[in-house]
Short mmCIF file of C-alpha atoms in Angstrom, two decimals:
data_model
loop_
_atom_site.label_atom_id
_atom_site.label_comp_id
_atom_site.label_asym_id
_atom_site.label_seq_id
_atom_site.Cartn_x
_atom_site.Cartn_y
_atom_site.Cartn_z
CA MET A 1 190.82 120.38 173.01
CA SER A 2 187.74 119.73 170.84
CA LYS A 3 187.05 121.61 167.62
CA ILE A 4 184.18 123.49 169.28
CA SER A 5 186.41 124.52 172.21
CA GLU A 6 189.03 125.76 169.75
CA ILE A 7 186.47 127.90 167.91
CA VAL A 8 185.17 129.45 171.15
CA GLN A 9 188.73 130.10 172.40
CA GLN A 10 189.59 131.70 169.08
CA ALA A 11 186.55 134.00 169.37
CA ARG A 12 187.56 134.94 172.92
CA ALA A 13 191.12 135.70 171.85
CA ALA A 14 189.78 137.87 169.02
CA PHE A 15 187.52 139.72 171.47
CA ASN A 16 190.40 140.18 173.94
CA SER A 17 192.43 141.84 171.18
CA GLY A 18 190.13 144.83 171.72
CA ARG A 19 189.17 145.39 168.11
CA THR A 20 185.41 145.22 168.72
CA ARG A 21 185.49 148.17 171.10
CA SER A 22 185.71 150.93 168.52
CA LEU A 23 182.51 152.37 167.07
CA GLN A 24 184.08 152.34 163.60
CA PHE A 25 184.76 148.58 163.72
CA ARG A 26 181.25 147.74 164.89
CA ILE A 27 179.67 149.83 162.14
CA GLN A 28 181.96 148.21 159.56
CA GLN A 29 180.77 144.75 160.67
CA LEU A 30 177.12 145.83 160.62
CA GLU A 31 177.63 147.24 157.14
CA GLY A 32 179.08 143.87 156.13
CA LEU A 33 175.96 142.19 157.49
CA ARG A 34 173.75 144.61 155.56
CA ARG A 35 175.71 143.90 152.38
CA MET A 36 175.34 140.15 152.97
CA ILE A 37 171.54 140.43 153.30
CA LYS A 38 171.24 142.49 150.13
CA GLU A 39 173.71 140.58 147.96
CA ARG A 40 172.59 137.09 149.05
CA GLU A 41 168.85 137.74 149.10
CA LYS A 42 168.16 135.11 146.42
CA ASP A 43 170.24 132.48 148.27
CA ILE A 44 168.41 133.27 151.52
CA ALA A 45 165.02 132.97 149.78
CA GLY A 46 166.14 129.70 148.18
CA ALA A 47 167.06 128.18 151.55
CA LEU A 48 163.70 129.26 153.01
CA ALA A 49 161.91 127.69 150.03
CA ALA A 50 163.79 124.41 150.53
CA ASP A 51 163.21 124.29 154.30
CA LEU A 52 159.70 125.76 154.64
CA HIS A 53 158.16 126.03 151.13
CA ARG A 54 158.29 129.85 151.25
CA ASN A 55 158.03 131.73 147.99
CA GLU A 56 160.37 134.65 147.27
CA TRP A 57 157.85 137.33 148.28
CA ASN A 58 157.06 135.70 151.63
CA ALA A 59 160.75 135.10 152.31
CA TYR A 60 161.38 138.81 151.85
CA GLN A 61 158.30 140.08 153.73
CA GLU A 62 158.48 137.65 156.66
CA GLU A 63 162.24 137.48 157.24
CA ILE A 64 164.63 139.41 155.04
CA VAL A 65 163.01 142.83 155.42
CA TYR A 66 162.97 142.60 159.24
CA SER A 67 166.67 141.72 159.38
CA LEU A 68 167.52 144.50 156.94
CA GLU A 69 165.52 147.09 158.88
CA GLU A 70 167.12 145.97 162.15
CA VAL A 71 170.68 146.31 160.86
CA GLU A 72 170.00 149.65 159.14
CA TYR A 73 168.40 151.02 162.32
CA ALA A 74 171.42 149.90 164.37
CA ILE A 75 173.89 151.51 161.93
CA LYS A 76 171.94 154.77 162.13
CA LYS A 77 171.49 154.81 165.92
CA LEU A 78 174.69 153.20 167.21
CA PRO A 79 176.71 156.46 167.46
CA GLU A 80 173.98 157.67 169.84
CA TRP A 81 173.65 154.40 171.80
CA VAL A 82 177.36 154.14 172.66
CA LEU A 83 177.47 157.57 174.32
CA ASP A 84 177.79 157.67 178.11
CA GLU A 85 174.46 158.46 179.80
CA PRO A 86 174.63 161.20 182.46
CA THR A 87 172.53 160.36 185.54
CA GLU A 88 170.81 162.27 188.32
CA LYS A 89 173.08 163.30 191.20
CA THR A 90 172.63 163.30 194.97
CA ALA A 91 173.34 166.27 197.21
CA GLN A 92 176.77 164.78 197.97
CA THR A 93 177.76 164.22 194.32
CA GLN A 94 176.89 167.57 192.74
CA GLN A 95 180.55 168.26 191.91
CA ASP A 96 181.16 164.76 190.53
CA GLU A 97 180.64 163.19 187.14
CA CYS A 98 178.01 160.41 187.28
CA TYR A 99 177.13 158.38 184.20
CA ILE A 100 176.36 154.93 182.79
CA HIS A 101 178.93 153.51 180.40
CA SER A 102 177.83 150.65 178.09
CA GLU A 103 180.53 148.05 177.57
CA PRO A 104 180.49 144.71 175.70
CA LEU A 105 179.92 141.59 177.76
CA GLY A 106 182.40 139.44 175.82
CA ILE A 107 181.44 136.28 173.94
CA ALA A 108 177.75 135.83 173.14
CA LEU A 109 176.16 132.57 171.99
CA ILE A 110 173.08 132.86 169.79
CA ILE A 111 171.13 129.64 169.29
CA GLY A 112 168.72 130.12 166.40
CA THR A 113 165.47 128.37 165.62
CA TRP A 114 163.99 126.71 162.53
CA ASN A 115 160.63 128.44 161.96
CA TYR A 116 162.18 131.80 160.98
CA PRO A 117 165.73 130.54 160.68
CA PHE A 118 167.19 133.67 159.12
CA THR A 119 165.70 136.62 160.97
CA LEU A 120 165.56 134.97 164.42
CA THR A 121 169.31 134.34 164.12
CA ILE A 122 170.37 137.58 162.43
CA GLN A 123 168.25 140.07 164.42
CA PRO A 124 169.78 139.26 167.83
CA MET A 125 173.20 139.04 166.17
CA VAL A 126 172.80 142.69 165.12
CA GLY A 127 172.44 143.75 168.76
CA ALA A 128 175.36 141.62 169.89
CA ILE A 129 177.67 143.10 167.23
CA ALA A 130 176.44 146.64 167.91
CA ALA A 131 177.27 146.20 171.59
CA GLY A 132 180.84 145.13 170.69
CA ASN A 133 180.72 141.42 171.45
CA ALA A 134 182.16 138.41 169.70
CA VAL A 135 179.28 136.14 168.65
CA VAL A 136 179.17 132.37 168.21
CA ILE A 137 176.18 131.47 166.02
CA LYS A 138 174.45 128.09 166.26
CA PRO A 139 171.68 127.83 163.63
CA SER A 140 168.95 125.22 164.03
CA GLU A 141 169.81 121.91 162.37
CA VAL A 142 166.10 121.35 161.60
CA SER A 143 166.20 124.08 158.92
CA GLU A 144 169.22 122.41 157.36
CA ASN A 145 169.46 124.46 154.16
CA MET A 146 169.51 127.76 156.04
CA ALA A 147 172.04 126.42 158.56
CA ASN A 148 174.40 125.44 155.75
CA LEU A 149 173.91 128.77 153.99
CA LEU A 150 174.68 130.83 157.12
CA ALA A 151 177.84 128.80 157.73
CA THR A 152 178.91 129.60 154.16
CA ILE A 153 178.05 133.28 153.80
CA ILE A 154 178.64 134.83 157.25
CA PRO A 155 182.45 134.29 157.09
CA GLN A 156 182.45 135.90 153.64
CA TYR A 157 181.15 139.20 154.99
CA LEU A 158 182.15 139.36 158.67
CA ASP A 159 185.29 138.85 160.76
CA LYS A 160 185.86 135.07 160.70
CA ASP A 161 187.39 134.84 164.18
CA LEU A 162 184.83 137.01 165.97
CA TYR A 163 181.66 135.60 164.41
CA PRO A 164 182.01 131.84 163.81
CA VAL A 165 179.08 129.64 162.82
CA ILE A 166 178.86 126.15 164.33
CA ASN A 167 176.51 123.63 162.73
CA GLY A 168 175.31 120.31 164.10
CA GLY A 169 172.55 118.66 166.12
CA VAL A 170 171.87 117.93 169.76
CA SER A 171 175.35 116.55 170.53
CA GLU A 172 177.12 119.63 169.08
CA THR A 173 174.77 121.99 170.93
CA THR A 174 175.32 120.05 174.16
CA GLU A 175 179.09 120.33 173.73
CA LEU A 176 178.77 124.02 172.91
CA LEU A 177 176.77 124.66 176.09
CA LYS A 178 179.63 123.26 178.19
CA GLU A 179 181.76 126.21 177.09
CA ARG A 180 181.81 129.44 179.06
CA PHE A 181 179.98 132.33 177.41
CA ASP A 182 179.27 135.82 178.69
CA TYR A 183 175.72 135.82 177.34
CA ILE A 184 173.38 133.29 175.71
CA LEU A 185 170.29 134.08 173.66
CA TYR A 186 168.17 131.06 172.78
CA THR A 187 165.00 130.90 170.68
CA GLY A 188 162.93 127.72 170.81
CA SER A 189 160.88 125.52 173.09
CA THR A 190 160.37 125.90 176.84
CA GLY A 191 161.79 122.40 177.43
CA VAL A 192 165.08 123.14 175.68
CA GLY A 193 165.09 126.62 177.24
CA LYS A 194 165.35 124.97 180.67
CA ILE A 195 168.32 122.89 179.45
CA VAL A 196 170.05 126.04 178.15
CA MET A 197 169.43 127.87 181.41
CA THR A 198 170.76 124.94 183.47
CA ALA A 199 173.96 124.88 181.40
CA ALA A 200 174.31 128.67 181.66
CA ALA A 201 173.93 128.54 185.45
CA LYS A 202 177.17 126.53 185.80
CA HIS A 203 179.10 129.59 184.57
CA LEU A 204 176.67 132.19 186.00
CA THR A 205 176.01 133.22 182.39
CA PRO A 206 172.98 135.50 181.92
CA VAL A 207 170.41 134.44 179.33
CA THR A 208 167.62 135.71 177.14
CA LEU A 209 165.16 132.93 176.41
CA GLU A 210 162.68 133.52 173.60
CA LEU A 211 160.24 130.67 174.09
CA GLY A 212 156.58 130.43 173.17
CA GLY A 213 153.33 129.21 174.63
CA LYS A 214 149.69 129.45 173.68
CA SER A 215 149.04 133.05 172.62
CA PRO A 216 145.32 133.73 173.13
CA CYS A 217 143.15 135.83 170.85
CA TYR A 218 140.00 137.30 172.41
CA VAL A 219 137.35 138.49 169.95
CA ASP A 220 134.73 140.80 171.45
CA LYS A 221 131.14 140.82 170.21
CA ASP A 222 131.56 144.56 169.69
CA CYS A 223 133.93 144.09 166.77
CA ASP A 224 134.13 144.28 162.98
CA LEU A 225 134.40 140.53 162.45
CA ASP A 226 135.32 140.79 158.77
CA ILE A 227 138.43 142.84 159.52
CA ALA A 228 139.26 140.89 162.70
CA CYS A 229 139.03 137.46 161.06
CA ARG A 230 141.07 138.55 158.03
CA ARG A 231 143.89 139.72 160.31
CA ILE A 232 143.66 136.65 162.54
CA ALA A 233 143.71 134.27 159.54
CA TRP A 234 146.80 136.04 158.16
CA GLY A 235 148.69 135.66 161.44
CA LYS A 236 147.55 132.11 162.12
CA PHE A 237 148.18 130.48 158.76
CA MET A 238 151.33 132.37 157.76
CA ASN A 239 154.25 129.91 157.60
CA SER A 240 151.69 127.13 158.04
CA GLY A 241 151.11 128.21 161.65
CA GLN A 242 154.78 127.83 162.62
CA THR A 243 155.13 131.26 164.25
CA CYS A 244 155.96 131.67 167.94
CA VAL A 245 153.60 134.65 168.27
CA ALA A 246 150.80 133.28 166.06
CA PRO A 247 147.34 133.48 167.64
CA ASP A 248 147.13 129.98 169.12
CA TYR A 249 143.40 129.86 169.85
CA ILE A 250 140.34 132.12 169.80
CA LEU A 251 138.19 133.00 172.81
CA CYS A 252 134.74 134.33 171.91
CA ASP A 253 131.09 134.40 172.93
CA PRO A 254 129.11 131.34 171.66
CA SER A 255 126.78 133.70 169.74
CA ILE A 256 129.55 134.74 167.30
CA GLN A 257 131.42 131.41 166.97
CA ASN A 258 129.75 130.42 163.69
CA GLN A 259 130.28 133.87 162.17
CA ILE A 260 133.98 133.70 163.05
CA VAL A 261 134.27 130.27 161.41
CA GLU A 262 132.66 131.51 158.18
CA LYS A 263 134.75 134.66 158.03
CA LEU A 264 137.99 132.76 158.72
CA LYS A 265 137.10 130.35 155.89
CA LYS A 266 136.40 133.28 153.59
CA SER A 267 139.80 134.81 154.38
CA VAL A 268 141.62 131.51 153.82
CA LYS A 269 140.01 131.15 150.37
CA GLU A 270 140.86 134.76 149.57
CA PHE A 271 144.51 134.26 150.58
CA TYR A 272 145.18 130.76 149.24
CA GLY A 273 142.43 129.94 146.73
CA GLU A 274 140.01 126.99 146.65
CA ASP A 275 142.84 124.44 146.66
CA VAL A 276 145.22 125.62 149.38
CA LYS A 277 147.69 122.85 148.62
CA LYS A 278 148.41 124.42 145.23
CA SER A 279 148.98 127.92 146.62
CA ARG A 280 152.53 129.29 146.34
CA ASP A 281 151.83 131.38 149.45
CA TYR A 282 151.07 128.47 151.78
CA GLY A 283 153.92 126.81 153.66
CA ARG A 284 154.72 123.26 154.74
CA ILE A 285 155.48 121.72 158.13
CA VAL A 286 159.23 121.66 158.62
CA SER A 287 159.69 117.91 159.31
CA SER A 288 157.85 114.59 159.40
CA ARG A 289 158.09 114.48 163.19
CA HIS A 290 156.38 117.87 163.51
CA PHE A 291 153.80 116.85 160.88
CA GLN A 292 152.78 113.78 162.92
CA ARG A 293 152.61 115.80 166.15
CA VAL A 294 150.36 118.50 164.66
CA MET A 295 148.06 116.00 162.93
CA GLY A 296 147.72 114.18 166.25
CA LEU A 297 146.21 117.32 167.82
CA ILE A 298 143.23 117.16 165.43
CA GLU A 299 142.19 113.65 166.51
CA GLY A 300 138.89 113.53 168.40
CA GLN A 301 138.10 117.20 167.69
CA LYS A 302 135.07 118.76 166.01
CA VAL A 303 136.59 119.82 162.68
CA VAL A 304 134.47 122.39 160.82
CA TYR A 305 137.09 123.23 158.20
CA GLY A 306 140.21 121.48 156.89
CA GLY A 307 141.57 118.68 159.02
CA THR A 308 143.39 116.93 156.19
CA GLY A 309 147.10 116.43 155.57
CA ASP A 310 149.60 114.84 153.22
CA ALA A 311 152.55 113.18 154.98
CA ALA A 312 154.60 112.92 151.78
CA THR A 313 154.72 116.71 151.29
CA ARG A 314 154.16 117.62 154.99
CA TYR A 315 151.09 119.65 154.01
CA ILE A 316 148.40 120.31 156.62
CA ALA A 317 145.28 122.15 155.49
CA PRO A 318 144.18 125.28 157.37
CA THR A 319 141.99 123.77 160.07
CA ILE A 320 139.30 125.22 162.35
CA LEU A 321 137.99 123.42 165.42
CA THR A 322 134.86 124.51 167.31
CA ASP A 323 133.39 123.86 170.78
CA VAL A 324 136.87 122.81 171.91
CA ASP A 325 137.17 121.27 175.37
CA PRO A 326 139.75 123.33 177.33
CA GLU A 327 141.12 120.05 178.74
CA SER A 328 141.81 118.47 175.33
CA GLN A 329 145.39 117.93 174.11
CA VAL A 330 145.16 120.69 171.50
CA MET A 331 144.70 123.15 174.39
CA GLN A 332 147.56 121.76 176.50
CA GLU A 333 150.54 122.58 174.26
CA GLU A 334 151.57 125.24 171.78
CA ILE A 335 150.09 124.12 168.46
CA PHE A 336 152.77 125.47 166.12
CA GLY A 337 150.74 124.44 163.10
CA PRO A 338 147.73 125.59 161.03
CA ILE A 339 145.03 124.56 163.52
CA MET A 340 142.72 127.19 165.05
CA PRO A 341 140.68 125.98 168.05
CA ILE A 342 137.75 128.15 169.15
CA VAL A 343 136.88 128.09 172.85
CA CYS A 344 133.62 129.71 173.91
CA VAL A 345 133.48 132.08 176.90
CA ARG A 346 130.43 134.08 177.98
CA SER A 347 132.11 137.30 179.09
CA LEU A 348 135.31 139.34 179.06
CA GLU A 349 135.83 138.39 182.71
CA GLU A 350 135.59 134.68 181.86
CA ALA A 351 138.11 135.16 179.04
CA ILE A 352 140.53 136.90 181.42
CA GLN A 353 140.07 134.14 183.98
CA PHE A 354 140.73 131.49 181.32
CA ILE A 355 143.93 133.21 180.18
CA ASN A 356 145.18 133.64 183.75
CA GLN A 357 144.64 129.96 184.56
CA HIS A 358 147.32 129.07 182.00
CA GLU A 359 151.02 129.86 181.64
CA LYS A 360 151.90 133.40 180.59
CA PRO A 361 152.04 133.52 176.77
CA LEU A 362 154.55 135.21 174.48
CA ALA A 363 151.80 137.35 172.94
CA LEU A 364 148.17 138.21 173.60
CA TYR A 365 145.63 139.57 171.12
CA VAL A 366 142.35 141.35 171.74
CA PHE A 367 139.88 142.56 169.11
CA SER A 368 137.32 145.13 170.20
CA GLN A 369 136.00 148.56 169.27
CA ASN A 370 135.67 149.32 172.97
CA ASP A 371 138.82 150.85 174.41
CA LYS A 372 137.75 149.85 177.94
CA VAL A 373 137.73 146.17 176.91
CA ILE A 374 141.26 146.50 175.51
CA LYS A 375 142.57 148.34 178.58
CA LYS A 376 140.96 145.82 180.95
CA MET A 377 142.49 142.88 179.05
CA ILE A 378 145.93 144.50 179.23
CA ALA A 379 145.56 145.50 182.90
CA GLU A 380 144.34 142.13 184.17
CA THR A 381 146.49 139.65 182.23
CA SER A 382 150.21 139.12 181.63
CA SER A 383 152.05 138.26 178.41
CA GLY A 384 155.32 139.01 176.64
CA GLY A 385 153.60 141.52 174.34
CA VAL A 386 150.13 142.65 173.27
CA THR A 387 148.62 143.76 169.99
CA ALA A 388 145.05 145.05 169.96
CA ASN A 389 142.96 144.77 166.78
CA ASP A 390 145.75 143.06 164.86
CA VAL A 391 148.26 140.25 165.37
CA ILE A 392 152.07 139.91 165.40
CA ILE A 393 152.70 143.55 164.36
CA HIS A 394 154.18 144.65 167.70
CA LEU A 395 157.32 142.70 166.70
CA SER A 396 158.01 145.12 163.86
CA VAL A 397 158.38 148.21 166.08
CA HIS A 398 162.05 148.91 166.96
CA SER A 399 161.16 150.81 170.12
CA LEU A 400 159.12 147.93 171.60
CA PRO A 401 161.02 145.12 173.36
CA PHE A 402 160.34 141.61 172.06
CA GLY A 403 160.44 138.97 174.76
CA GLY A 404 158.47 136.63 176.99
CA VAL A 405 157.51 136.41 180.64
CA GLY A 406 157.29 133.37 182.88
CA ASN A 407 157.07 130.18 180.81
CA SER A 408 157.26 132.14 177.55
CA GLY A 409 160.76 133.35 178.32
CA MET A 410 162.86 136.10 179.87
CA GLY A 411 164.79 139.08 178.60
CA SER A 412 164.09 140.95 175.39
CA TYR A 413 165.65 142.43 172.28
CA HIS A 414 164.97 144.52 169.11
CA GLY A 415 166.31 147.99 168.41
CA LYS A 416 168.04 149.66 171.37
CA HIS A 417 166.76 146.87 173.62
CA SER A 418 169.11 144.49 171.75
CA PHE A 419 172.08 146.80 172.35
CA GLN A 420 171.22 146.99 176.06
CA THR A 421 170.68 143.23 176.34
CA PHE A 422 174.20 142.52 175.06
CA SER A 423 175.86 145.35 177.03
CA HIS A 424 176.94 145.74 180.63
CA ARG A 425 175.60 149.08 181.86
CA ARG A 426 178.49 150.13 184.05
CA ALA A 427 177.92 152.65 186.86
CA CYS A 428 180.66 155.30 186.80
CA LEU A 429 181.45 158.12 189.24
CA VAL A 430 184.46 160.37 188.63
CA ARG A 431 185.56 162.64 191.48
CA SER A 432 188.28 165.27 191.74
CA LEU A 433 191.26 164.74 194.04
CA LEU A 434 191.36 168.46 194.83
CA LYS A 435 188.11 168.97 196.75
CA GLN A 436 188.67 167.43 200.19
CA ASP A 437 186.79 169.59 202.71
CA PRO A 438 183.17 168.52 202.07
CA LEU A 439 184.17 164.89 202.69
CA LYS A 440 185.69 165.31 206.15
CA GLY A 441 182.59 164.13 207.92
CA ARG A 442 182.83 160.55 206.67
CA TYR A 443 186.23 159.78 208.24
CA PRO A 444 186.87 158.37 211.74
CA PRO A 445 187.05 159.11 214.59
CA SER A 446 183.30 159.44 214.97
CA MET A 447 182.76 160.17 218.70
CA ALA A 448 183.30 163.92 218.49
CA LYS A 449 180.97 164.15 215.51
CA MET A 450 178.28 162.15 217.31
CA MET A 451 178.42 164.49 220.26
CA ARG A 452 178.03 167.52 217.95
CA HIS A 453 175.16 165.80 216.14
#
């Protein structure tokens, strides 16, 4: 038996011991996770600085605070979530007890990602623990410093057998996917998502796939462009564009394209200063391979701002492209970098048609002062989530599910949705053995009853 098989078997044996089933145990583990986040905040920020050039403030605001809020919300709400849910009864079940009982699925595998390597690993883990599962954690090897940190600190605060961390690259992940799990949550690319789903299918293991895609951002002419562009620039260039729900490209009328460019440039200077490379708030591309890929998307484009990079430090300047050909390479794949293409459309209807001709994105953004424009965009398109007149913020609301649709993924989590994702909602009907008479009609023989009917 391989080392990975041993770890998974150990987690299953720990789960089968039954200790995760009590509410008290789950809350204790969640409290351990909360303590870990608070006590190791500086270590977490240090790993994010080493992997992604994040300063301490951005590390807290973009990752740590979301994980902390998620675990605190789960601790507060879990006593309510675990209660059996009474359901509506039929005429024949009025005297019975009908309810939904949430039970843990078993062993969950969470495969994290590198762009937000702390929160996108810890947030789903909160839901899996709250639901009473054992959890095998596989951090992304690309964000190496965070992967090593998680492997060090998680066993210091949580049950070592129930919540093991496995580090490694493609070969380790491939070996891990051969094991039987009861649920898999993966965050990453669509291509790898298909590999995960294929492996899961061999064991009929259900999955949540948090993928990505090109999240469009439609800017209406009837809009405060100063506010809109400030919010768009924040969401686009945060983490050097390496955000799965970042606005990927802008759709706008040709008459406001130049204004948008100028206002985006103004916001970038306000956020990062005249020399962006020197800003402590501006990130770096995670690896040389990703740097080369993103720089390649700029080639042959009309660059009106930025367009430069430094391979040695993996810095790519905030970049704006105008009059972008919808068939160009930059419009064929998720950018995942600080490049903002602007594609001109002449109407809301044309924007909707453009969006619907492409794969369903993880997020969609619309900026307009006209409520009818917003409602029409929501009604006539499909995406994992929508934010109107801002970007990314829908992820911060516990009551809203975070997840994709179509090529951008399946399943969802956050808040109670996480608890439900990692639970089996078991249909339960409890009937008395004393009340027999009302049930006589269901038993054979049937002929006499048919004649009476």
